[in-house]
Coordinates of C-alpha atoms in Angstrom, one line a residue:
Chain A
M1 CA 0.0 0.0 0.0
C2 CA 1.5 3.3 -1.1
A3 CA 0.2 6.7 -0.1
V4 CA 1.2 10.4 -0.2
G5 CA -0.2 12.6 2.6
G6 CA 0.2 14.0 6.0
G7 CA -2.2 11.9 8.2
P8 CA -5.6 10.1 8.2
D9 CA -7.5 13.1 7.0
D10 CA -4.9 14.3 4.5
I11 CA -4.2 11.6 1.9
A12 CA -3.5 13.1 -1.5
R13 CA -2.9 9.8 -3.4
E14 CA -3.1 6.2 -2.6
E15 CA -2.6 2.9 -4.4
Q16 CA -2.6 -0.7 -3.3
F17 CA -1.2 -3.7 -5.2
P18 CA -0.1 -7.2 -4.3
T19 CA 3.5 -7.9 -3.4
A20 CA 5.2 -9.6 -6.4
G21 CA 8.9 -10.2 -6.7
P22 CA 11.3 -7.5 -5.5
D23 CA 12.2 -6.0 -8.9
E24 CA 8.6 -5.6 -10.0
T25 CA 7.4 -4.5 -6.6
L26 CA 10.1 -1.9 -6.1
E27 CA 9.5 -0.6 -9.6
R28 CA 5.8 -0.1 -9.0
I29 CA 6.6 1.7 -5.7
T30 CA 9.1 3.9 -7.5
E31 CA 6.5 4.7 -10.3
F32 CA 3.9 5.6 -7.7
F33 CA 6.2 8.1 -6.0
R34 CA 7.4 9.6 -9.3
S35 CA 4.0 10.3 -10.6
G36 CA 2.0 13.2 -9.3
A37 CA 3.1 15.4 -6.4
T38 CA 6.4 14.2 -5.0
A39 CA 6.8 13.1 -1.5
E40 CA 9.3 15.1 0.6
A41 CA 10.3 12.0 2.5
I42 CA 9.3 8.4 2.5
G43 CA 8.5 6.1 5.4
I44 CA 8.5 2.3 4.8
G45 CA 6.9 -0.3 7.0
S46 CA 8.1 -3.6 5.5
F47 CA 7.3 -7.3 6.1
G48 CA 10.3 -8.8 7.9
P49 CA 12.5 -9.8 9.4
V50 CA 14.2 -6.5 8.4
D51 CA 17.5 -4.8 9.3
V52 CA 16.6 -1.6 11.1
D53 CA 20.0 -0.8 12.5
P54 CA 21.1 2.5 11.0
S55 CA 24.8 1.6 11.5
S56 CA 24.5 -1.7 9.6
P57 CA 25.7 -2.1 6.0
T58 CA 22.4 -3.9 5.3
W59 CA 20.2 -1.3 6.9
G60 CA 16.9 -1.2 5.0
Y61 CA 17.1 -4.8 3.8
V62 CA 14.5 -7.6 4.2
T63 CA 16.6 -10.4 5.7
T64 CA 15.7 -14.0 6.5
T65 CA 12.1 -14.0 5.2
P66 CA 10.7 -17.3 3.9
K67 CA 8.9 -15.1 1.3
R68 CA 10.0 -16.4 -2.1
G69 CA 12.7 -14.2 -3.8
W70 CA 12.8 -11.7 -0.9
R71 CA 15.7 -13.0 1.2
H72 CA 18.5 -10.4 1.7
V73 CA 16.9 -7.8 -0.6
A74 CA 17.6 -4.1 -0.3
V75 CA 14.4 -2.1 0.0
A76 CA 15.0 1.3 1.7
P77 CA 18.5 1.9 0.1
V78 CA 17.0 1.3 -3.4
L79 CA 14.1 3.6 -2.9
R80 CA 16.3 6.3 -1.3
D81 CA 18.7 6.2 -4.3
R82 CA 15.9 6.2 -6.9
L83 CA 13.8 8.9 -5.3
A84 CA 16.5 11.0 -3.7
V85 CA 14.5 11.8 -0.6
P86 CA 15.1 11.0 3.1
V87 CA 13.8 7.5 3.8
A88 CA 12.8 6.0 7.2
F89 CA 12.5 2.3 7.5
D90 CA 10.9 0.0 10.0
H91 CA 9.2 -3.4 10.4
D92 CA 5.5 -3.4 9.2
V93 CA 4.2 -3.9 12.7
G94 CA 6.5 -1.2 14.1
A95 CA 5.0 1.2 11.6
A96 CA 1.5 0.1 12.5
A97 CA 2.3 0.6 16.2
L98 CA 3.4 4.1 15.3
G99 CA 0.2 4.8 13.3
E100 CA -2.1 3.7 16.2
Y101 CA 0.0 5.6 18.7
R102 CA -0.2 8.8 16.7
W103 CA -3.7 8.7 15.4
G104 CA -5.5 5.7 16.9
A105 CA -6.0 3.4 19.8
G106 CA -2.5 3.6 21.1
S107 CA -2.4 7.2 22.1
Q108 CA -0.8 8.1 25.4
A109 CA 0.5 4.6 26.0
R110 CA 4.0 4.7 27.4
A111 CA 4.6 1.1 26.6
L112 CA 2.6 0.1 23.6
S113 CA 2.4 -3.1 21.7
Y114 CA 0.6 -3.4 18.4
L115 CA -0.1 -7.0 17.6
T116 CA -1.3 -8.3 14.3
V117 CA -2.9 -11.7 13.7
G118 CA -3.3 -12.2 10.0
T119 CA -1.2 -13.9 7.3
G120 CA 1.4 -14.0 10.1
I121 CA 1.6 -12.9 13.8
G122 CA 3.9 -10.0 14.7
A123 CA 4.1 -7.2 17.2
G124 CA 5.6 -3.8 17.2
L125 CA 6.7 -2.2 20.5
L126 CA 6.9 1.5 21.2
I127 CA 8.4 3.1 24.3
N128 CA 7.2 6.7 24.7
G129 CA 6.1 6.6 21.1
K130 CA 9.4 5.4 19.7
P131 CA 9.9 2.0 18.1
W132 CA 11.8 -0.4 20.3
H133 CA 14.1 -2.7 18.4
G134 CA 16.7 -4.1 20.7
L135 CA 19.2 -6.4 19.0
I136 CA 17.0 -7.0 15.9
H137 CA 13.4 -6.3 16.5
P138 CA 10.6 -8.2 18.2
E139 CA 9.6 -11.3 16.3
V140 CA 6.8 -12.6 18.6
G141 CA 5.3 -14.8 16.0
H142 CA 8.0 -17.4 16.5
I143 CA 7.8 -18.0 20.3
R144 CA 6.6 -21.4 21.3
I145 CA 3.3 -21.9 23.2
P146 CA 1.8 -25.0 24.7
H147 CA 0.4 -27.2 21.9
D148 CA -1.8 -30.0 23.1
R149 CA -1.6 -32.5 20.2
D150 CA -4.4 -34.6 21.6
R151 CA -6.8 -31.7 21.3
D152 CA -5.2 -30.2 18.2
P153 CA -3.1 -32.7 16.2
F154 CA -2.5 -30.0 13.5
P155 CA 1.3 -29.7 13.1
G156 CA 1.4 -25.9 12.3
V157 CA 2.2 -24.0 9.1
C158 CA 5.4 -22.2 9.9
P159 CA 8.0 -23.2 7.2
M160 CA 10.8 -22.7 9.7
H161 CA 9.3 -23.8 13.1
G162 CA 6.1 -25.8 12.5
D163 CA 4.0 -25.1 15.5
C164 CA 5.4 -21.8 16.8
W165 CA 2.7 -19.2 17.7
E166 CA 2.3 -18.0 14.1
G167 CA 2.4 -21.6 12.9
L168 CA -0.6 -22.5 15.1
A169 CA -2.7 -19.3 15.2
S170 CA -2.2 -17.2 12.1
G171 CA -4.9 -17.0 9.4
P172 CA -3.2 -19.6 7.2
A173 CA -3.0 -22.0 10.2
I174 CA -6.8 -21.6 10.7
E175 CA -7.4 -22.2 7.0
R176 CA -5.2 -25.3 6.8
R177 CA -6.4 -26.8 10.1
W178 CA -10.1 -26.5 9.3
G179 CA -10.1 -26.8 5.5
K180 CA -11.6 -23.4 5.0
A181 CA -10.7 -19.8 5.5
G182 CA -11.5 -18.3 9.0
S183 CA -13.8 -15.8 7.3
D184 CA -15.9 -18.8 6.1
L185 CA -16.2 -20.4 9.6
P186 CA -19.3 -19.4 11.6
D187 CA -18.9 -17.6 15.0
E188 CA -19.9 -20.8 16.9
H189 CA -17.3 -23.0 15.2
P190 CA -14.9 -24.6 17.7
A191 CA -12.0 -23.0 15.8
W192 CA -12.6 -19.7 17.7
E193 CA -12.2 -21.2 21.2
L194 CA -9.0 -22.8 20.2
E195 CA -7.8 -19.6 18.5
A196 CA -8.6 -17.6 21.6
E197 CA -6.6 -20.1 23.7
Y198 CA -3.6 -19.8 21.5
L199 CA -3.8 -16.0 21.2
A200 CA -4.0 -15.6 25.0
L201 CA -1.0 -17.9 25.5
G202 CA 1.1 -15.8 23.2
I203 CA -0.1 -12.5 24.5
L204 CA 0.7 -13.8 28.0
S205 CA 4.4 -13.8 26.9
L206 CA 4.1 -10.2 25.7
V207 CA 2.6 -9.2 29.0
C208 CA 5.1 -11.1 31.2
V209 CA 8.2 -10.1 29.2
F210 CA 7.6 -6.5 28.0
S211 CA 4.9 -5.5 30.4
P212 CA 3.0 -3.2 28.0
D213 CA 0.5 -0.5 29.2
R214 CA -1.7 -1.4 26.3
I215 CA -2.0 -3.9 23.5
V216 CA -3.7 -3.0 20.2
A217 CA -4.7 -6.2 18.5
G218 CA -5.3 -5.9 14.8
G219 CA -5.1 -8.0 11.6
G220 CA -7.7 -9.9 9.6
V221 CA -8.2 -12.7 12.2
M222 CA -8.9 -10.3 15.0
E223 CA -11.9 -8.9 13.0
R224 CA -13.9 -12.0 13.9
R225 CA -16.8 -11.0 16.1
G226 CA -16.4 -12.0 19.7
L227 CA -12.8 -13.2 19.4
L228 CA -11.2 -10.3 21.2
E229 CA -13.5 -10.7 24.2
K230 CA -12.7 -14.5 24.3
V231 CA -9.0 -13.7 24.3
R232 CA -9.4 -11.2 27.1
T233 CA -11.3 -13.7 29.2
R234 CA -8.7 -16.5 28.6
L235 CA -5.8 -14.1 29.3
R236 CA -7.3 -13.2 32.7
G237 CA -7.7 -17.0 33.3
L238 CA -4.0 -17.6 32.5
L239 CA -2.8 -14.7 34.7
A240 CA -5.0 -16.0 37.6
G241 CA -4.8 -12.7 39.4
Y242 CA -1.0 -12.9 39.7
L243 CA -0.4 -9.4 38.3
E244 CA -2.8 -7.3 40.3
T245 CA -3.6 -4.2 38.3
P246 CA -7.1 -3.1 37.1
L247 CA -5.8 -3.2 33.5
L248 CA -5.2 -6.9 33.7
G249 CA -8.4 -7.4 35.7
E250 CA -11.8 -5.8 35.4
E251 CA -10.4 -3.1 33.1
I252 CA -8.9 -5.5 30.6
G253 CA -11.2 -4.0 28.0
A254 CA -9.0 -0.9 28.1
F255 CA -5.8 -2.9 28.0
L256 CA -6.3 -5.3 25.1
V257 CA -8.1 -3.2 22.5
P258 CA -9.1 -3.2 18.9
P259 CA -7.2 -0.9 16.4
A260 CA -8.8 2.4 15.6
L261 CA -7.3 2.6 12.2
G262 CA -8.1 -0.9 10.9
D263 CA -5.9 -2.0 8.1
R264 CA -4.6 1.6 7.6
A265 CA -2.4 1.6 10.7
G266 CA 0.6 0.5 8.7
V267 CA 0.4 3.1 5.9
L268 CA -0.4 5.9 8.4
G269 CA 2.5 4.8 10.6
A270 CA 4.7 5.0 7.5
I271 CA 3.6 8.6 7.1
A272 CA 4.6 9.2 10.7
L273 CA 8.0 7.6 9.9
A274 CA 8.4 9.9 6.9
E275 CA 7.8 12.9 9.0
A276 CA 10.5 11.8 11.4
A277 CA 12.8 11.3 8.4
L278 CA 12.1 14.8 7.3
G279 CA 13.1 16.2 10.7
D280 CA 16.4 14.5 10.6
A281 CA 18.2 13.4 7.4
E282 CA 20.2 10.8 9.4
F283 CA 16.9 9.4 10.7
S284 CA 16.4 5.7 10.1
A285 CA 14.0 4.7 12.8
P286 CA 13.8 6.2 16.2
R287 CA 15.5 4.1 18.8
C288 CA 14.7 4.3 22.5
Chain B
M1 CA 21.4 -9.8 52.2
C2 CA 22.2 -6.4 53.6
A3 CA 25.4 -4.5 52.8
V4 CA 26.9 -1.0 53.2
G5 CA 29.4 0.1 50.7
G6 CA 30.1 1.7 47.3
G7 CA 30.7 -1.2 45.0
P8 CA 32.3 -4.7 44.7
D9 CA 35.6 -3.6 46.1
D10 CA 34.2 -1.3 48.7
I11 CA 31.9 -3.2 51.1
A12 CA 32.1 -1.8 54.7
R13 CA 29.6 -4.2 56.3
E14 CA 27.5 -7.1 55.2
E15 CA 25.0 -9.5 56.7
Q16 CA 22.9 -12.3 55.4
F17 CA 19.8 -13.8 57.1
P18 CA 16.9 -15.9 55.9
T19 CA 13.6 -14.1 55.0
A20 CA 11.2 -14.6 57.9
G21 CA 7.8 -12.8 58.3
P22 CA 7.6 -9.1 57.3
D23 CA 7.8 -7.7 60.8
E24 CA 10.8 -9.7 61.9
T25 CA 12.6 -9.2 58.6
L26 CA 12.1 -5.5 58.3
E27 CA 13.2 -5.2 62.0
R28 CA 16.5 -7.0 61.3
I29 CA 17.1 -4.9 58.2
T30 CA 16.4 -1.7 60.2
E31 CA 18.9 -2.9 62.9
F32 CA 21.5 -3.6 60.4
F33 CA 21.4 -0.1 58.9
R34 CA 21.2 1.5 62.4
S35 CA 24.3 -0.2 63.7
G36 CA 27.7 1.0 62.6
A37 CA 28.3 3.7 59.9
T38 CA 25.0 4.9 58.5
A39 CA 24.1 4.5 54.9
E40 CA 23.4 7.8 53.1
A41 CA 20.8 6.2 50.9
I42 CA 19.3 2.7 50.6
G43 CA 18.6 0.7 47.5
I44 CA 16.3 -2.3 47.8
G45 CA 16.0 -5.3 45.4
S46 CA 13.0 -7.2 46.7
F47 CA 11.3 -10.5 45.7
G48 CA 8.1 -9.7 43.9
P49 CA 5.8 -9.0 42.4
V50 CA 6.4 -5.4 43.7
D51 CA 4.9 -2.0 43.0
V52 CA 7.7 0.1 41.4
D53 CA 5.5 2.9 40.2
P54 CA 6.7 6.1 42.0
S55 CA 3.2 7.7 41.5
S56 CA 1.3 4.8 43.1
P57 CA 0.0 4.9 46.7
T58 CA 1.5 1.4 47.2
W59 CA 4.9 2.2 45.8
G60 CA 7.5 0.1 47.5
Y61 CA 5.1 -2.7 48.5
V62 CA 5.4 -6.4 47.8
T63 CA 2.1 -7.2 46.1
T64 CA 0.6 -10.5 45.0
T65 CA 3.4 -12.9 46.1
P66 CA 2.4 -16.4 47.1
K67 CA 5.1 -16.0 49.9
R68 CA 3.3 -16.6 53.3
G69 CA 2.5 -13.3 55.1
W70 CA 4.1 -11.1 52.5
R71 CA 1.1 -10.2 50.4
H72 CA 0.5 -6.4 50.1
V73 CA 3.3 -5.5 52.6
A74 CA 5.0 -2.1 52.6
V75 CA 8.7 -2.5 52.4
A76 CA 10.4 0.6 51.0
P77 CA 8.1 3.1 52.8
V78 CA 8.7 1.5 56.1
L79 CA 12.5 1.5 55.8
R80 CA 12.4 5.1 54.4
D81 CA 10.4 6.2 57.4
R82 CA 12.5 4.4 60.0
L83 CA 15.9 5.3 58.6
A84 CA 15.1 8.7 57.2
V85 CA 17.3 8.4 54.1
P86 CA 16.4 8.4 50.4
V87 CA 15.2 4.9 49.3
A88 CA 15.2 3.4 45.8
F89 CA 13.2 0.3 45.3
D90 CA 13.1 -2.3 42.5
H91 CA 12.4 -6.0 41.8
D92 CA 15.3 -8.3 42.9
V93 CA 16.0 -9.2 39.3
G94 CA 15.9 -5.6 38.3
A95 CA 18.6 -4.9 40.9
A96 CA 20.7 -7.9 39.8
A97 CA 20.5 -6.6 36.2
L98 CA 21.8 -3.3 37.4
G99 CA 24.6 -4.9 39.3
E100 CA 25.8 -6.9 36.3
Y101 CA 25.4 -3.9 34.0
R102 CA 27.5 -1.7 36.3
W103 CA 30.2 -4.1 37.5
G104 CA 29.7 -7.4 35.7
A105 CA 28.8 -9.3 32.6
G106 CA 26.2 -6.9 31.4
S107 CA 28.4 -3.9 30.8
Q108 CA 27.8 -1.9 27.6
A109 CA 24.6 -3.9 26.7
R110 CA 22.0 -1.4 25.4
A111 CA 19.2 -4.0 25.9
L112 CA 20.2 -6.2 28.8
S113 CA 18.2 -9.0 30.4
Y114 CA 19.3 -10.6 33.7
L115 CA 17.7 -14.0 34.0
T116 CA 17.7 -15.9 37.3
V117 CA 16.8 -19.6 37.6
G118 CA 16.8 -20.6 41.2
T119 CA 14.0 -20.9 43.7
G120 CA 12.0 -19.1 41.0
I121 CA 12.5 -17.8 37.5
G122 CA 12.6 -14.1 36.8
A123 CA 14.2 -11.5 34.6
G124 CA 15.1 -7.9 35.0
L125 CA 15.4 -5.8 31.8
L126 CA 17.5 -2.7 31.4
I127 CA 17.5 -0.3 28.5
N128 CA 20.6 1.8 28.3
G129 CA 21.3 0.9 31.9
K130 CA 17.9 1.8 33.3
P131 CA 15.4 -0.7 34.6
W132 CA 12.5 -1.3 32.3
H133 CA 9.2 -1.8 34.1
G134 CA 6.3 -1.0 31.7
L135 CA 2.9 -1.5 33.3
I136 CA 4.2 -3.5 36.2
H137 CA 7.5 -5.1 35.6
P138 CA 8.5 -8.2 33.7
E139 CA 7.4 -11.5 35.3
V140 CA 8.8 -13.9 32.8
G141 CA 8.6 -16.9 35.2
H142 CA 4.9 -17.1 34.5
I143 CA 4.8 -17.4 30.8
R144 CA 3.6 -20.8 29.4
I145 CA 5.9 -23.0 27.4
P146 CA 5.3 -26.3 25.6
H147 CA 5.0 -29.1 28.2
D148 CA 5.0 -32.6 26.7
R149 CA 3.2 -34.6 29.4
D150 CA 4.1 -37.9 27.8
R151 CA 7.8 -37.0 28.2
D152 CA 7.3 -35.2 31.5
P153 CA 4.1 -36.0 33.3
F154 CA 5.2 -33.7 36.2
P155 CA 2.4 -31.2 36.8
G156 CA 4.6 -28.2 37.8
V157 CA 5.1 -26.5 41.2
C158 CA 3.7 -23.0 40.7
P159 CA 1.0 -22.5 43.3
M160 CA -0.9 -20.1 40.9
H161 CA -0.2 -21.6 37.5
G162 CA 1.0 -25.1 37.8
D163 CA 3.2 -25.7 34.8
C164 CA 4.2 -22.2 33.9
W165 CA 7.9 -21.7 33.0
E166 CA 8.9 -21.4 36.7
G167 CA 6.5 -24.2 37.6
L168 CA 8.4 -26.5 35.3
A169 CA 12.0 -25.3 35.4
S170 CA 12.8 -23.6 38.7
G171 CA 15.0 -25.3 41.3
P172 CA 12.0 -26.5 43.4
A173 CA 10.5 -28.0 40.2
I174 CA 13.7 -30.0 39.6
E175 CA 13.7 -31.2 43.2
R176 CA 10.0 -32.2 43.2
R177 CA 10.2 -33.9 39.8
W178 CA 13.2 -36.1 40.5
G179 CA 12.9 -36.5 44.2
K180 CA 16.2 -34.9 45.0
A181 CA 17.7 -31.4 44.8
G182 CA 19.3 -30.5 41.5
S183 CA 22.7 -30.2 43.2
D184 CA 22.4 -33.9 44.1
L185 CA 21.8 -35.0 40.5
P186 CA 24.8 -36.0 38.5
D187 CA 25.8 -34.1 35.3
E188 CA 24.7 -37.0 33.1
H189 CA 21.2 -37.2 34.7
P190 CA 18.4 -36.8 32.1
A191 CA 17.1 -33.9 34.3
W192 CA 19.6 -31.6 32.6
E193 CA 18.5 -32.2 29.0
L194 CA 14.9 -31.6 30.0
E195 CA 16.0 -28.5 31.9
A196 CA 17.9 -27.1 29.0
E197 CA 14.9 -27.7 26.7
Y198 CA 12.6 -25.8 29.1
L199 CA 15.1 -23.0 29.7
A200 CA 15.6 -22.5 25.9
L201 CA 11.9 -22.4 25.3
G202 CA 11.4 -19.6 27.8
I203 CA 14.5 -17.7 26.7
L204 CA 13.1 -17.8 23.2
S205 CA 10.2 -15.7 24.4
L206 CA 12.6 -13.2 25.9
V207 CA 14.5 -13.1 22.6
C208 CA 11.5 -12.8 20.4
V209 CA 9.6 -10.2 22.5
F210 CA 12.2 -7.9 24.0
S211 CA 15.1 -8.6 21.6
P212 CA 17.9 -8.1 24.1
D213 CA 21.5 -7.6 23.1
R214 CA 22.7 -9.9 25.9
I215 CA 21.2 -12.2 28.5
V216 CA 23.1 -12.8 31.7
A217 CA 21.8 -16.1 33.1
G218 CA 22.3 -16.6 36.9
G219 CA 20.8 -18.3 39.8
G220 CA 21.6 -21.5 41.6
V221 CA 20.3 -23.9 38.8
M222 CA 22.5 -22.2 36.2
E223 CA 25.6 -23.1 38.2
R224 CA 25.3 -26.7 36.9
R225 CA 28.3 -27.5 34.8
G226 CA 27.5 -27.7 31.1
L227 CA 23.9 -26.5 31.4
L228 CA 24.4 -23.1 29.9
E229 CA 26.1 -24.6 26.8
K230 CA 23.2 -27.1 26.4
V231 CA 20.7 -24.1 26.6
R232 CA 22.7 -22.2 24.0
T233 CA 22.6 -25.2 21.6
R234 CA 18.9 -25.8 22.1
L235 CA 18.1 -22.1 21.7
R236 CA 19.9 -22.0 18.3
G237 CA 17.9 -25.1 17.4
L238 CA 14.6 -23.4 18.3
L239 CA 15.5 -20.3 16.3
A240 CA 16.5 -22.4 13.3
G241 CA 18.4 -19.5 11.7
Y242 CA 15.4 -17.3 11.5
L243 CA 17.0 -14.3 13.3
E244 CA 20.2 -14.0 11.4
T245 CA 22.8 -12.3 13.6
P246 CA 26.1 -13.6 14.8
L247 CA 25.0 -13.2 18.4
L248 CA 22.2 -15.7 17.9
G249 CA 24.4 -17.9 15.8
E250 CA 28.1 -18.7 16.1
E251 CA 28.6 -16.0 18.7
I252 CA 25.9 -17.1 21.0
G253 CA 28.5 -17.6 23.7
A254 CA 28.7 -13.8 23.9
F255 CA 24.9 -13.4 23.9
L256 CA 23.8 -15.9 26.6
V257 CA 26.4 -15.5 29.3
P258 CA 27.1 -16.4 32.9
P259 CA 27.0 -13.7 35.5
A260 CA 30.3 -12.1 36.6
L261 CA 29.1 -11.3 40.1
G262 CA 27.6 -14.6 41.0
D263 CA 25.0 -14.3 43.8
R264 CA 26.2 -10.8 44.6
A265 CA 24.6 -9.2 41.6
G266 CA 21.5 -8.3 43.6
V267 CA 23.1 -6.7 46.6
L268 CA 25.6 -4.8 44.3
G269 CA 22.7 -3.7 42.1
A270 CA 21.0 -2.4 45.3
I271 CA 24.0 -0.3 45.9
A272 CA 23.8 1.1 42.4
L273 CA 20.1 1.9 43.2
A274 CA 21.1 3.6 46.4
E275 CA 23.5 5.8 44.5
A276 CA 20.7 6.8 42.1
A277 CA 18.5 7.6 45.0
L278 CA 21.2 9.9 46.4
G279 CA 21.4 11.8 43.2
D280 CA 17.7 12.5 43.2
A281 CA 15.5 12.5 46.4
E282 CA 12.5 11.8 44.3
F283 CA 14.2 8.8 42.7
S284 CA 12.3 5.6 43.1
A285 CA 13.7 3.5 40.2
P286 CA 14.9 4.9 36.9
R287 CA 12.3 4.5 34.2
C288 CA 13.2 4.4 30.5

């Protein structure tokens, strides 16, 4: 998704096209930004893993993705060279976190996590509104969670780890396990109890490791009616009152929240990244 | 453990006694600090969960601990009132992280995790040398990891969660599962392969959520010869090359490291906390 603008109410142009191979995709992005009014700076929220370390020789690359043809591919450096504007680069979920923080459901959260559950599972973390990367960047989709093979013999879909969190609970996992897309399963299908269990188990790791103030949970799978409430209930069950704070108790509805920007969090976050790049030519991605 | 001093080579007095009930324990601590040369400030690294939020009315309390008699007990406010000096307060693992960062194996790490595996499992996180708390503070011991009940039918020892990470892999879990203390099990006992598996599974969540630059792994269980190397190997296996950086590959020996301060990390970290309290009377615990 490409857009030129300054925020949710100020989008001058926008275009969406499927991700093809790197050459074709980067060419379409270049064309988009060359036609019409030029962008003063570009922010990129890319699928990952990505290299977001500004001091690295492979800054702005997609790295070890299983996505065909995209391993070790330069993204940000290519667009910066072709378009000759400042470029800021982050993980797609990092950008989405920034979008929700700036204009959506993450505002005011000191320790924000944006979680997406869709074709994959990922989370972006912000500390005081700045992306947190650490050594690489969070890759929560690949943690391991309890997998009861008696209840759920499905082996998982992750090409690298089988039944990691993403392997068990992403959209493709739901589709492969049940033989039809999640969107075609009725609300009362047992898929959703199992999904809520897996999501709560993974979110528990987010809560117990990073201790966020708020988790914005987006992505296609989370749009299922009633799922978020099921996950909240199960998460409270897993915590069993151990972390005694209203936000993990009766106020959990203000802790684990739906996105306000829907599937536009990423592209709007990329605009926020571009603004940051404008403010500082050396800017790559803000670090805590 | 109580000490007066300015660092590892500058300890004027020191005393260790078992934790009894709150009244008796706080009285002994008070006596220690009243006798001999007075401390100018006090840093506390307490078992938890604790309230480390300086704006909270229960700052400095132990909160929802299962430890008998210690639920919702004021610690830091009591010592501050009795001793009339600035008091800084943090979780025990937060203090240990600070000690290793300042004087030990965590120096220079931007994103440091100190992990302890002993009577419980916990981790303190530092960002640029400052404790990271987020909403409460990390409580990694209570995440859930895969538990293959065919291989290991042991139900876990956590009084609140059964087979959470701590319930499966803490020192008491080893002792209860095998019928004797870990220190009495030989190096070649199958306990250690299982322990390495569980530790790697939990550390994977630390890596994939917080993305630390370095993990210092201490506590009594980690003193077992060969265990750390087994955990490193298993962690690389679980990552399966997905996060491509030398520190998670061939240089993992510089990523997952033993402590340099042994069981003195906590008390030395408390001294570092006290120094911070001296610098700022409003200081409670530095927040990122």
